[in-house]
mmCIF file of C-alpha atoms in Angstrom:
data_model
loop_
_atom_site.group_PDB
_atom_site.id
_atom_site.type_symbol
_atom_site.label_atom_id
_atom_site.label_comp_id
_atom_site.label_asym_id
_atom_site.label_seq_id
_atom_site.Cartn_x
_atom_site.Cartn_y
_atom_site.Cartn_z
ATOM 1 C CA MET I 474 16.083 40.195 -214.326
ATOM 2 C CA SER I 475 13.693 38.768 -216.882
ATOM 3 C CA ILE I 476 12.232 39.668 -220.199
ATOM 4 C CA VAL I 477 8.585 38.683 -220.159
ATOM 5 C CA PHE I 478 6.504 38.068 -223.285
ATOM 6 C CA VAL I 479 2.817 38.765 -222.909
ATOM 7 C CA THR I 480 0.181 37.844 -225.470
ATOM 8 C CA THR I 481 -2.868 40.068 -225.267
ATOM 9 C CA ASP I 482 -6.430 38.745 -225.634
ATOM 10 C CA SER I 483 -6.398 40.113 -229.177
ATOM 11 C CA GLY I 484 -3.213 38.204 -230.009
ATOM 12 C CA GLU I 485 -0.709 41.068 -229.986
ATOM 13 C CA GLU I 486 2.642 40.310 -228.413
ATOM 14 C CA LEU I 487 4.164 42.693 -225.858
ATOM 15 C CA MET I 488 7.537 42.573 -224.124
ATOM 16 C CA SER I 489 8.537 43.806 -220.697
ATOM 17 C CA VAL I 490 11.795 43.753 -218.792
ATOM 18 C CA VAL I 491 11.397 43.373 -215.028
ATOM 19 C CA ILE I 492 13.848 43.063 -212.138
ATOM 20 C CA ASP I 493 12.023 39.964 -210.852
ATOM 21 C CA THR I 494 12.706 36.417 -211.870
ATOM 22 C CA PRO I 495 10.306 33.437 -211.768
ATOM 23 C CA GLU I 496 11.994 32.540 -208.441
ATOM 24 C CA SER I 497 11.468 35.959 -206.819
ATOM 25 C CA ALA I 498 7.985 36.521 -208.256
ATOM 26 C CA PRO I 499 5.889 33.368 -208.622
ATOM 27 C CA TYR I 500 3.407 35.117 -210.925
ATOM 28 C CA LEU I 501 6.031 34.990 -213.683
ATOM 29 C CA LYS I 502 4.849 31.684 -215.052
ATOM 30 C CA SER I 503 3.854 30.717 -218.555
ATOM 31 C CA GLY I 504 0.099 30.849 -218.910
ATOM 32 C CA ASN I 505 -0.498 33.190 -215.948
ATOM 33 C CA LYS I 506 -2.759 36.148 -216.593
ATOM 34 C CA VAL I 507 -1.319 39.627 -216.040
ATOM 35 C CA ASN I 508 -2.433 43.168 -216.658
ATOM 36 C CA VAL I 509 -0.128 45.340 -218.689
ATOM 37 C CA LEU I 510 0.265 48.998 -217.769
ATOM 38 C CA PHE I 511 2.166 51.793 -219.395
ATOM 39 C CA LYS I 512 2.065 55.532 -218.994
ATOM 40 C CA GLU I 513 0.452 57.681 -221.680
ATOM 41 C CA THR I 514 3.543 59.880 -221.793
ATOM 42 C CA GLU I 515 5.761 56.893 -222.705
ATOM 43 C CA VAL I 516 3.885 56.085 -225.898
ATOM 44 C CA ALA I 517 5.712 57.045 -229.068
ATOM 45 C CA VAL I 518 3.830 57.475 -232.332
ATOM 46 C CA SER I 519 5.166 56.763 -235.817
ATOM 47 C CA SER I 520 3.519 57.328 -239.168
ATOM 48 C CA GLN I 521 5.872 54.778 -240.771
ATOM 49 C CA LYS I 522 5.049 51.127 -240.439
ATOM 50 C CA GLU I 523 8.581 49.728 -240.471
ATOM 51 C CA LEU I 524 11.173 51.620 -238.472
ATOM 52 C CA ASN I 525 14.698 50.569 -237.572
ATOM 53 C CA ILE I 526 14.474 51.664 -233.964
ATOM 54 C CA SER I 527 14.878 50.030 -230.550
ATOM 55 C CA LEU I 528 11.265 50.375 -229.501
ATOM 56 C CA GLU I 529 10.243 46.763 -228.974
ATOM 57 C CA ASN I 530 6.510 47.060 -228.508
ATOM 58 C CA ARG I 531 4.636 48.138 -231.619
ATOM 59 C CA ILE I 532 0.921 48.141 -232.239
ATOM 60 C CA ALA I 533 -1.016 49.512 -235.200
ATOM 61 C CA GLY I 534 -3.705 52.048 -234.431
ATOM 62 C CA ILE I 535 -6.012 54.689 -235.840
ATOM 63 C CA ILE I 536 -6.111 58.191 -234.384
ATOM 64 C CA THR I 537 -9.684 58.782 -233.231
ATOM 65 C CA HIS I 538 -9.255 62.127 -231.546
ATOM 66 C CA ILE I 539 -6.553 64.748 -231.041
ATOM 67 C CA GLU I 540 -6.634 67.340 -228.307
ATOM 68 C CA VAL I 541 -4.040 69.909 -229.231
ATOM 69 C CA GLY I 542 -2.464 71.768 -226.306
ATOM 70 C CA VAL I 543 0.085 74.554 -226.335
ATOM 71 C CA LEU I 544 3.052 72.258 -225.638
ATOM 72 C CA LEU I 545 1.637 68.767 -225.555
ATOM 73 C CA SER I 546 -1.140 67.002 -227.392
ATOM 74 C CA ARG I 547 -3.281 64.096 -226.352
ATOM 75 C CA LEU I 548 -3.995 61.498 -229.007
ATOM 76 C CA MET I 549 -6.688 58.886 -228.564
ATOM 77 C CA LEU I 550 -6.051 55.814 -230.641
ATOM 78 C CA GLU I 551 -8.049 52.745 -231.454
ATOM 79 C CA THR I 552 -5.898 49.628 -231.486
ATOM 80 C CA LYS I 553 -6.345 45.873 -231.277
ATOM 81 C CA ILE I 554 -5.529 46.016 -227.558
ATOM 82 C CA GLY I 555 -8.181 48.676 -226.969
ATOM 83 C CA GLU I 556 -8.076 52.424 -226.616
ATOM 84 C CA VAL I 557 -4.594 53.828 -226.095
ATOM 85 C CA ILE I 558 -3.765 57.401 -225.176
ATOM 86 C CA ALA I 559 -0.490 58.930 -226.303
ATOM 87 C CA ILE I 560 0.830 62.209 -224.998
ATOM 88 C CA ILE I 561 3.308 63.662 -227.448
ATOM 89 C CA SER I 562 4.541 67.153 -228.230
ATOM 90 C CA THR I 563 2.312 69.454 -230.239
ATOM 91 C CA MET I 564 5.440 70.139 -232.303
ATOM 92 C CA SER I 565 5.574 66.501 -233.395
ATOM 93 C CA VAL I 566 1.861 66.485 -234.223
ATOM 94 C CA GLY I 567 2.504 69.390 -236.586
ATOM 95 C CA GLN I 568 5.750 68.067 -238.089
ATOM 96 C CA MET I 569 4.316 64.611 -238.705
ATOM 97 C CA GLY I 570 1.033 65.999 -239.943
ATOM 98 C CA LEU I 571 -0.954 63.794 -237.591
ATOM 99 C CA VAL I 572 -4.695 64.120 -238.047
ATOM 100 C CA GLU I 573 -7.755 62.159 -236.988
ATOM 101 C CA LYS I 574 -8.503 58.877 -238.831
ATOM 102 C CA MET I 575 -4.827 58.458 -239.719
ATOM 103 C CA ASN I 576 -3.214 55.001 -239.456
ATOM 104 C CA VAL I 577 -0.123 55.036 -237.238
ATOM 105 C CA MET I 578 2.046 52.738 -235.141
ATOM 106 C CA ILE I 579 2.312 53.249 -231.412
ATOM 107 C CA MET I 580 5.517 52.134 -229.729
ATOM 108 C CA VAL I 581 6.615 51.610 -226.154
ATOM 109 C CA LYS I 582 10.099 50.672 -224.960
ATOM 110 C CA LEU I 583 10.187 47.374 -223.079
ATOM 111 C CA ASN I 584 11.389 48.885 -219.803
ATOM 112 C CA GLU I 585 8.275 51.067 -219.642
ATOM 113 C CA ILE I 586 5.828 48.179 -219.455
ATOM 114 C CA ILE I 587 4.602 47.381 -215.929
ATOM 115 C CA LEU I 588 3.089 43.985 -215.249
ATOM 116 C CA ALA I 589 0.333 43.634 -212.656
ATOM 117 C CA PRO I 590 -0.631 40.090 -211.731
ATOM 118 C CA MET O 532 -4.778 32.867 -179.764
ATOM 119 C CA ILE O 533 -7.204 35.639 -178.872
ATOM 120 C CA ARG O 534 -10.753 34.852 -179.938
ATOM 121 C CA LEU O 535 -13.385 37.551 -179.921
ATOM 122 C CA ASN O 536 -16.970 36.732 -180.664
ATOM 123 C CA LEU O 537 -18.974 39.781 -179.733
ATOM 124 C CA LYS O 538 -22.319 41.426 -180.204
ATOM 125 C CA LYS O 539 -23.088 44.934 -179.020
ATOM 126 C CA THR O 540 -25.608 47.565 -180.031
ATOM 127 C CA LEU O 541 -23.870 50.916 -180.198
ATOM 128 C CA GLN O 542 -25.170 54.435 -180.495
ATOM 129 C CA SER O 543 -23.037 56.106 -183.109
ATOM 130 C CA ALA O 544 -23.201 59.521 -184.744
ATOM 131 C CA GLY O 545 -25.169 58.049 -187.635
ATOM 132 C CA GLY O 546 -27.678 56.313 -185.323
ATOM 133 C CA LYS O 547 -27.803 52.767 -184.027
ATOM 134 C CA MET O 548 -25.184 50.267 -185.119
ATOM 135 C CA VAL O 549 -24.990 46.586 -184.287
ATOM 136 C CA LEU O 550 -21.438 45.421 -183.783
ATOM 137 C CA ASP O 551 -21.279 41.732 -184.692
ATOM 138 C CA LEU O 552 -17.721 40.609 -184.774
ATOM 139 C CA GLN O 553 -15.622 37.452 -184.999
ATOM 140 C CA LEU O 554 -11.928 38.111 -184.736
ATOM 141 C CA ASN O 555 -9.048 35.686 -184.158
ATOM 142 C CA ILE O 556 -5.616 37.040 -183.446
ATOM 143 C CA LYS O 557 -2.553 34.836 -183.116
ATOM 144 C CA LYS O 558 -0.424 35.211 -180.022
ATOM 145 C CA GLY O 559 2.620 37.357 -180.672
ATOM 146 C CA GLU O 560 1.195 38.978 -183.788
ATOM 147 C CA PHE O 561 1.129 42.682 -184.511
ATOM 148 C CA VAL O 562 -2.260 43.375 -186.069
ATOM 149 C CA THR O 563 -4.033 46.514 -187.207
ATOM 150 C CA LEU O 564 -7.716 47.322 -187.144
ATOM 151 C CA PHE O 565 -8.410 49.512 -190.122
ATOM 152 C CA GLY O 566 -11.588 51.234 -191.214
ATOM 153 C CA GLU O 567 -13.603 54.419 -191.195
ATOM 154 C CA SER O 568 -14.396 56.323 -188.025
ATOM 155 C CA GLY O 569 -17.418 54.763 -186.385
ATOM 156 C CA ALA O 570 -16.749 51.298 -187.854
ATOM 157 C CA GLY O 571 -16.421 49.845 -184.351
ATOM 158 C CA LYS O 572 -12.641 49.659 -183.911
ATOM 159 C CA THR O 573 -12.375 51.488 -180.600
ATOM 160 C CA SER O 574 -15.517 49.798 -179.221
ATOM 161 C CA THR O 575 -13.983 46.410 -180.010
ATOM 162 C CA LEU O 576 -10.800 47.320 -178.145
ATOM 163 C CA ARG O 577 -12.756 48.724 -175.199
ATOM 164 C CA MET O 578 -14.643 45.448 -174.940
ATOM 165 C CA LEU O 579 -11.406 43.463 -175.086
ATOM 166 C CA SER O 580 -9.918 45.548 -172.287
ATOM 167 C CA GLY O 581 -13.051 45.403 -170.145
ATOM 168 C CA LEU O 582 -14.017 49.067 -170.415
ATOM 169 C CA LEU O 583 -17.206 48.268 -172.337
ATOM 170 C CA ARG O 584 -19.490 45.326 -171.696
ATOM 171 C CA PRO O 585 -20.639 43.370 -174.760
ATOM 172 C CA ASP O 586 -24.350 42.483 -175.000
ATOM 173 C CA SER O 587 -23.403 38.884 -175.683
ATOM 174 C CA GLY O 588 -20.565 36.672 -176.842
ATOM 175 C CA THR O 589 -17.184 35.494 -175.611
ATOM 176 C CA ILE O 590 -13.639 36.761 -175.235
ATOM 177 C CA GLU O 591 -11.045 34.016 -174.915
ATOM 178 C CA VAL O 592 -7.354 34.687 -174.486
ATOM 179 C CA GLY O 593 -5.267 31.529 -174.722
ATOM 180 C CA GLU O 594 -6.845 29.078 -172.311
ATOM 181 C CA ALA O 595 -8.578 31.762 -170.253
ATOM 182 C CA THR O 596 -12.080 33.130 -170.673
ATOM 183 C CA TRP O 597 -12.231 36.867 -170.019
ATOM 184 C CA PHE O 598 -15.836 37.288 -170.930
ATOM 185 C CA SER O 599 -18.717 34.923 -171.519
ATOM 186 C CA SER O 600 -22.295 36.124 -171.428
ATOM 187 C CA GLN O 601 -23.546 32.527 -171.114
ATOM 188 C CA GLU O 602 -21.267 31.518 -168.275
ATOM 189 C CA ASN O 603 -21.593 34.930 -166.675
ATOM 190 C CA ILE O 604 -17.861 35.575 -166.713
ATOM 191 C CA ASP O 605 -16.670 39.171 -166.954
ATOM 192 C CA LEU O 606 -13.150 39.877 -165.721
ATOM 193 C CA LYS O 607 -12.518 43.387 -164.439
ATOM 194 C CA PRO O 608 -10.170 45.566 -166.529
ATOM 195 C CA GLN O 609 -7.383 45.201 -163.941
ATOM 196 C CA GLN O 610 -7.684 41.395 -164.119
ATOM 197 C CA ARG O 611 -7.158 41.420 -167.865
ATOM 198 C CA LYS O 612 -3.552 41.597 -168.986
ATOM 199 C CA VAL O 613 -4.055 44.503 -171.349
ATOM 200 C CA GLY O 614 -2.026 47.679 -171.733
ATOM 201 C CA TYR O 615 -3.928 50.515 -173.379
ATOM 202 C CA VAL O 616 -2.338 53.534 -175.065
ATOM 203 C CA PHE O 617 -4.577 56.342 -176.269
ATOM 204 C CA GLN O 618 -3.996 59.035 -178.851
ATOM 205 C CA ASP O 619 -4.254 61.783 -176.218
ATOM 206 C CA TYR O 620 -1.757 60.070 -173.825
ATOM 207 C CA ALA O 621 -4.179 60.220 -170.836
ATOM 208 C CA LEU O 622 -1.346 60.970 -168.385
ATOM 209 C CA PHE O 623 -2.081 62.344 -164.920
ATOM 210 C CA PRO O 624 -1.090 66.022 -165.181
ATOM 211 C CA ASN O 625 -0.449 66.449 -161.447
ATOM 212 C CA MET O 626 2.058 63.578 -161.310
ATOM 213 C CA ASN O 627 5.572 63.487 -162.646
ATOM 214 C CA VAL O 628 6.768 60.825 -165.096
ATOM 215 C CA ARG O 629 7.862 58.366 -162.401
ATOM 216 C CA GLN O 630 4.633 58.811 -160.423
ATOM 217 C CA ASN O 631 2.578 58.223 -163.552
ATOM 218 C CA LEU O 632 4.311 54.880 -163.941
ATOM 219 C CA GLU O 633 4.149 53.999 -160.244
ATOM 220 C CA TYR O 634 0.418 54.633 -160.216
ATOM 221 C CA ALA O 635 0.007 51.637 -162.518
ATOM 222 C CA LEU O 636 1.838 49.274 -160.114
ATOM 223 C CA GLN O 637 -0.387 46.707 -158.501
ATOM 224 C CA LYS O 638 -0.219 45.986 -154.769
ATOM 225 C CA ASN O 639 2.867 43.985 -153.887
ATOM 226 C CA GLN O 640 4.331 44.447 -157.365
ATOM 227 C CA ASP O 641 8.090 44.918 -157.421
ATOM 228 C CA SER O 642 9.051 48.489 -158.303
ATOM 229 C CA ALA O 643 12.147 47.261 -160.172
ATOM 230 C CA LYS O 644 9.870 47.129 -163.225
ATOM 231 C CA ILE O 645 9.619 50.929 -163.108
ATOM 232 C CA GLU O 646 13.404 51.302 -163.275
ATOM 233 C CA GLU O 647 13.585 48.899 -166.184
ATOM 234 C CA LEU O 648 10.880 50.720 -168.120
ATOM 235 C CA LEU O 649 12.298 54.177 -167.423
ATOM 236 C CA GLU O 650 15.595 52.983 -168.768
ATOM 237 C CA PHE O 651 14.169 51.184 -171.794
ATOM 238 C CA ALA O 652 12.022 54.188 -172.755
ATOM 239 C CA GLU O 653 15.001 56.518 -172.168
ATOM 240 C CA LEU O 654 12.946 58.463 -169.639
ATOM 241 C CA GLY O 655 15.479 58.357 -166.795
ATOM 242 C CA GLU O 656 16.423 62.013 -167.083
ATOM 243 C CA LEU O 657 12.804 63.071 -167.440
ATOM 244 C CA GLN O 658 11.426 61.102 -164.506
ATOM 245 C CA GLN O 659 10.843 64.136 -162.273
ATOM 246 C CA ARG O 660 9.183 66.181 -165.020
ATOM 247 C CA LYS O 661 5.438 66.849 -165.198
ATOM 248 C CA PRO O 662 3.679 65.818 -168.444
ATOM 249 C CA GLU O 663 2.966 69.415 -169.497
ATOM 250 C CA THR O 664 6.710 70.067 -169.836
ATOM 251 C CA LEU O 665 7.203 67.131 -172.218
ATOM 252 C CA SER O 666 7.000 66.985 -176.008
ATOM 253 C CA GLY O 667 4.287 64.902 -177.676
ATOM 254 C CA GLY O 668 6.729 62.116 -178.444
ATOM 255 C CA GLN O 669 8.021 62.038 -174.859
ATOM 256 C CA LYS O 670 4.483 61.956 -173.478
ATOM 257 C CA GLN O 671 3.622 59.040 -175.697
ATOM 258 C CA ARG O 672 6.728 57.186 -174.500
ATOM 259 C CA VAL O 673 5.566 57.731 -170.923
ATOM 260 C CA ALA O 674 2.060 56.493 -171.786
ATOM 261 C CA LEU O 675 3.551 53.438 -173.437
ATOM 262 C CA ALA O 676 5.866 52.709 -170.503
ATOM 263 C CA ARG O 677 2.918 53.062 -168.131
ATOM 264 C CA ALA O 678 0.905 50.591 -170.191
ATOM 265 C CA LEU O 679 3.738 48.077 -169.778
ATOM 266 C CA VAL O 680 4.056 48.322 -165.977
ATOM 267 C CA GLN O 681 1.558 45.551 -165.353
ATOM 268 C CA ARG O 682 3.327 43.221 -167.786
ATOM 269 C CA PRO O 683 0.441 42.977 -170.228
ATOM 270 C CA GLU O 684 0.136 40.172 -172.755
ATOM 271 C CA ILE O 685 -1.853 42.362 -175.074
ATOM 272 C CA LEU O 686 -0.934 45.908 -175.976
ATOM 273 C CA ILE O 687 -3.647 48.095 -177.456
ATOM 274 C CA LEU O 688 -2.562 51.179 -179.394
ATOM 275 C CA ASP O 689 -5.500 53.354 -180.370
ATOM 276 C CA GLU O 690 -4.131 55.807 -182.957
ATOM 277 C CA PRO O 691 -1.132 56.360 -180.708
ATOM 278 C CA LEU O 692 0.927 58.431 -183.127
ATOM 279 C CA SER O 693 -1.646 60.455 -185.022
ATOM 280 C CA ALA O 694 -1.050 63.620 -182.983
ATOM 281 C CA LEU O 695 2.687 63.616 -183.670
ATOM 282 C CA ASP O 696 4.691 65.099 -186.502
ATOM 283 C CA LEU O 697 6.115 62.789 -189.114
ATOM 284 C CA LYS O 698 9.688 62.683 -187.805
ATOM 285 C CA MET O 699 8.524 61.740 -184.321
ATOM 286 C CA ARG O 700 6.055 59.233 -185.756
ATOM 287 C CA ILE O 701 8.792 57.401 -187.623
ATOM 288 C CA LYS O 702 10.971 57.311 -184.507
ATOM 289 C CA LEU O 703 8.148 56.030 -182.350
ATOM 290 C CA GLN O 704 7.104 53.450 -184.941
ATOM 291 C CA GLU O 705 10.519 51.867 -184.545
ATOM 292 C CA TYR O 706 10.144 52.086 -180.795
ATOM 293 C CA LEU O 707 6.749 50.348 -180.941
ATOM 294 C CA LEU O 708 8.269 47.484 -182.915
ATOM 295 C CA LYS O 709 11.051 47.187 -180.335
ATOM 296 C CA VAL O 710 8.544 47.103 -177.479
ATOM 297 C CA HIS O 711 6.401 44.524 -179.272
ATOM 298 C CA LYS O 712 9.376 42.205 -179.718
ATOM 299 C CA LYS O 713 11.106 42.730 -176.396
ATOM 300 C CA TYR O 714 8.016 42.104 -174.276
ATOM 301 C CA LYS O 715 6.666 39.370 -176.598
ATOM 302 C CA LEU O 716 3.353 41.146 -176.831
ATOM 303 C CA THR O 717 0.334 40.610 -178.960
ATOM 304 C CA THR O 718 -0.195 44.137 -180.213
ATOM 305 C CA ILE O 719 -3.383 45.566 -181.672
ATOM 306 C CA LEU O 720 -3.080 48.897 -183.427
ATOM 307 C CA VAL O 721 -5.735 51.251 -184.726
ATOM 308 C CA SER O 722 -4.317 53.397 -187.500
ATOM 309 C CA HIS O 723 -5.345 55.082 -190.740
ATOM 310 C CA ASP O 724 -1.822 55.578 -191.998
ATOM 311 C CA ILE O 725 -1.121 52.943 -194.629
ATOM 312 C CA ALA O 726 2.642 53.418 -194.528
ATOM 313 C CA GLU O 727 2.545 52.984 -190.753
ATOM 314 C CA ILE O 728 0.311 49.915 -190.962
ATOM 315 C CA VAL O 729 2.512 48.208 -193.516
ATOM 316 C CA LYS O 730 5.649 49.039 -191.551
ATOM 317 C CA LEU O 731 4.353 47.765 -188.222
ATOM 318 C CA SER O 732 1.799 45.056 -188.665
ATOM 319 C CA ASP O 733 1.778 41.430 -189.695
ATOM 320 C CA SER O 734 -1.879 41.419 -190.620
ATOM 321 C CA VAL O 735 -4.771 43.798 -191.062
ATOM 322 C CA PHE O 736 -8.485 43.497 -190.333
ATOM 323 C CA GLU O 737 -10.810 45.964 -191.994
ATOM 324 C CA LEU O 738 -13.973 46.827 -190.093
ATOM 325 C CA GLN O 739 -17.095 48.328 -191.551
ATOM 326 C CA ASN O 740 -20.377 48.869 -189.738
ATOM 327 C CA GLY O 741 -19.293 46.696 -186.849
ATOM 328 C CA SER O 742 -18.080 43.660 -188.803
ATOM 329 C CA VAL O 743 -14.828 42.441 -190.305
ATOM 330 C CA ILE O 744 -15.159 42.807 -194.069
ATOM 331 C CA LYS O 745 -11.600 42.004 -195.128
ATOM 332 C CA LYS O 746 -8.438 40.571 -193.633
ATOM 333 C CA GLY O 747 -4.992 39.737 -194.896
ATOM 334 C CA ALA O 748 -1.246 40.108 -194.572
ATOM 335 C CA ALA O 749 -0.349 43.794 -194.386
ATOM 336 C CA THR O 750 1.528 44.041 -197.679
ATOM 337 C CA ASP O 751 -1.082 42.075 -199.642
ATOM 338 C CA PHE O 752 -3.946 43.931 -198.005
ATOM 339 C CA PHE O 753 -3.221 47.244 -199.695
ATOM 340 C CA GLY O 754 -2.221 45.676 -203.002
ATOM 341 C CA LEU O 755 1.410 46.599 -202.542
ATOM 342 C CA ASN O 756 2.597 43.400 -204.130
ATOM 343 C CA ARG O 757 0.329 43.579 -207.099
ATOM 344 C CA THR O 758 2.551 45.203 -209.670
ATOM 345 C CA SER O 759 6.067 44.636 -210.865
ATOM 346 C CA ALA O 760 6.741 48.344 -210.245
ATOM 347 C CA LYS O 761 9.569 48.560 -207.728
ATOM 348 C CA PHE O 762 9.664 52.287 -207.160
ATOM 349 C CA ARG O 763 6.510 52.800 -205.193
ATOM 350 C CA PHE O 764 5.328 54.898 -202.309
ATOM 351 C CA SER O 765 2.057 55.773 -200.682
ATOM 352 C CA GLY O 766 1.080 59.344 -200.060
ATOM 353 C CA GLU O 767 -1.676 61.898 -199.903
ATOM 354 C CA VAL O 768 -2.983 64.059 -202.754
ATOM 355 C CA LEU O 769 -2.339 67.725 -201.957
ATOM 356 C CA LYS O 770 -3.107 69.470 -205.216
ATOM 357 C CA ILE O 771 -4.613 68.675 -208.604
ATOM 358 C CA GLN O 772 -3.721 71.156 -211.299
ATOM 359 C CA ARG O 773 -4.591 71.258 -214.966
ATOM 360 C CA GLU O 774 -1.595 71.887 -217.214
ATOM 361 C CA ASP O 775 -2.069 71.892 -220.954
ATOM 362 C CA VAL O 776 -3.726 68.570 -221.917
ATOM 363 C CA LEU O 777 -2.712 66.896 -218.648
ATOM 364 C CA TYR O 778 -2.974 67.230 -214.908
ATOM 365 C CA VAL O 779 -0.137 67.608 -212.430
ATOM 366 C CA ILE O 780 -0.880 65.909 -209.119
ATOM 367 C CA SER O 781 1.111 66.970 -206.044
ATOM 368 C CA VAL O 782 1.486 64.146 -203.556
ATOM 369 C CA LEU O 783 2.873 64.315 -200.035
ATOM 370 C CA ILE O 784 5.148 61.335 -199.413
ATOM 371 C CA GLY O 785 6.800 61.416 -196.027
ATOM 372 C CA ASN O 786 8.165 64.941 -195.749
ATOM 373 C CA ASP O 787 8.502 65.448 -199.473
ATOM 374 C CA ILE O 788 6.055 66.733 -201.991
ATOM 375 C CA ILE O 789 6.441 65.037 -205.330
ATOM 376 C CA ARG O 790 4.615 65.808 -208.547
ATOM 377 C CA VAL O 791 3.219 63.280 -210.956
ATOM 378 C CA VAL O 792 1.757 63.910 -214.380
ATOM 379 C CA SER O 793 -1.592 62.262 -214.877
ATOM 380 C CA ASP O 794 -3.952 61.788 -217.785
ATOM 381 C CA PRO O 795 -7.365 63.483 -217.277
ATOM 382 C CA LYS O 796 -9.044 60.063 -217.190
ATOM 383 C CA GLU O 797 -7.128 59.131 -214.048
ATOM 384 C CA ALA O 798 -6.995 62.613 -212.534
ATOM 385 C CA GLU O 799 -10.800 62.813 -212.592
ATOM 386 C CA LEU O 800 -10.938 59.922 -210.140
ATOM 387 C CA LEU O 801 -8.754 61.737 -207.619
ATOM 388 C CA GLU O 802 -9.661 64.205 -204.927
ATOM 389 C CA ILE O 803 -7.511 66.252 -202.600
ATOM 390 C CA GLY O 804 -6.809 64.238 -199.466
ATOM 391 C CA ASP O 805 -7.022 60.850 -201.231
ATOM 392 C CA ARG O 806 -4.445 58.226 -200.270
ATOM 393 C CA VAL O 807 -2.625 57.095 -203.389
ATOM 394 C CA PHE O 808 0.197 54.918 -204.559
ATOM 395 C CA VAL O 809 2.845 56.392 -206.767
ATOM 396 C CA ALA O 810 4.753 53.784 -208.697
ATOM 397 C CA SER O 811 7.295 53.548 -211.413
ATOM 398 C CA LYS O 812 9.551 50.846 -212.729
ATOM 399 C CA ALA O 813 12.954 50.365 -211.144
ATOM 400 C CA PHE O 814 14.409 51.230 -214.556
ATOM 401 C CA ASN O 815 13.174 54.802 -214.662
ATOM 402 C CA PRO O 816 14.510 56.750 -211.659
ATOM 403 C CA ILE O 817 17.964 58.234 -211.865
ATOM 404 C CA ILE O 818 20.214 58.055 -208.838
ATOM 405 C CA GLN O 819 22.897 60.545 -207.889
ATOM 406 C CA LYS O 820 25.128 60.942 -204.886
ATOM 407 C CA ILE O 821 24.240 64.010 -202.795
#
């Protein structure tokens, strides 16, 4: 198992835990380019900047659009790493008072990050 | 090594097509020809087996030349050591299983080979049966055994399993691998089933409009090794359904239908019938004893 640190083109640092090791997967080498994938439904959103919580990957973003569904809502966010979509509950959108143009943090647990060489 | 260097003008459904093909296959390899219908896969195999005459080019198998338009060499199908298995079995309906095999014996060939093949294909008990009384899987085992009677060096499988149900396919896939190894064959498969291709073949050649456009090792070819996601399967899209702000995609994987949530951006790129990969990290699935 390995924990891999990835620096994005915009300079943000992301972390991923993978089953592979540099021996089992030769692409795990310092300096190698990888694509980083994560599912929209695994993105957590926080309105607080500093949170004591075990979500390792955190990126600041601005909500550009909210599509409110009955149960779930789809947030489009502008971040340094590009456009990110977060699917969260409509309940949370209401409780947190999330609206367009708001500054938030998006967070993804390190085991949810897929690396694609 | 099998070296094909062939040119042939073909009349296809879409009009004229010029097949212009260079293909090298290593001895002992299991390779797949992959590509759309009408790409030239079957024509290539028919030329290799001597059923279709190329306009020009060469076919070399090891040290031997099977076809050369310049040297005017063109071995007859029965002189080429090729076994051919078709999707529709092509068994003789008026002959029983044993007779179907015996028909393939050449003059003076020892009939002990028939016994060996009947036993290996587990057809002993069925040897007196006529093809119409056999299941699809049994018929294909007979067709395969018949293709092996003449001790071919090359085995050609033209969509051999596509008429069978999944359970039988999986069983016969294992059988094909066994045959390939036991008889030290060079096997050339035509298949559209990615799971089957990856399971069986060492390398894949993709044909388009009569030419090879891509080749590679089977697992690399379909991008299977390109993510760190360990929980991954290939399947077919059965249903795309809007639910709230998302889509739910039903995918047939083996015998199971699984459902995956997808963002509209990705769902819009999918159509029913598409082949897809479903992948997740090894960390996500739960596992429970049944």
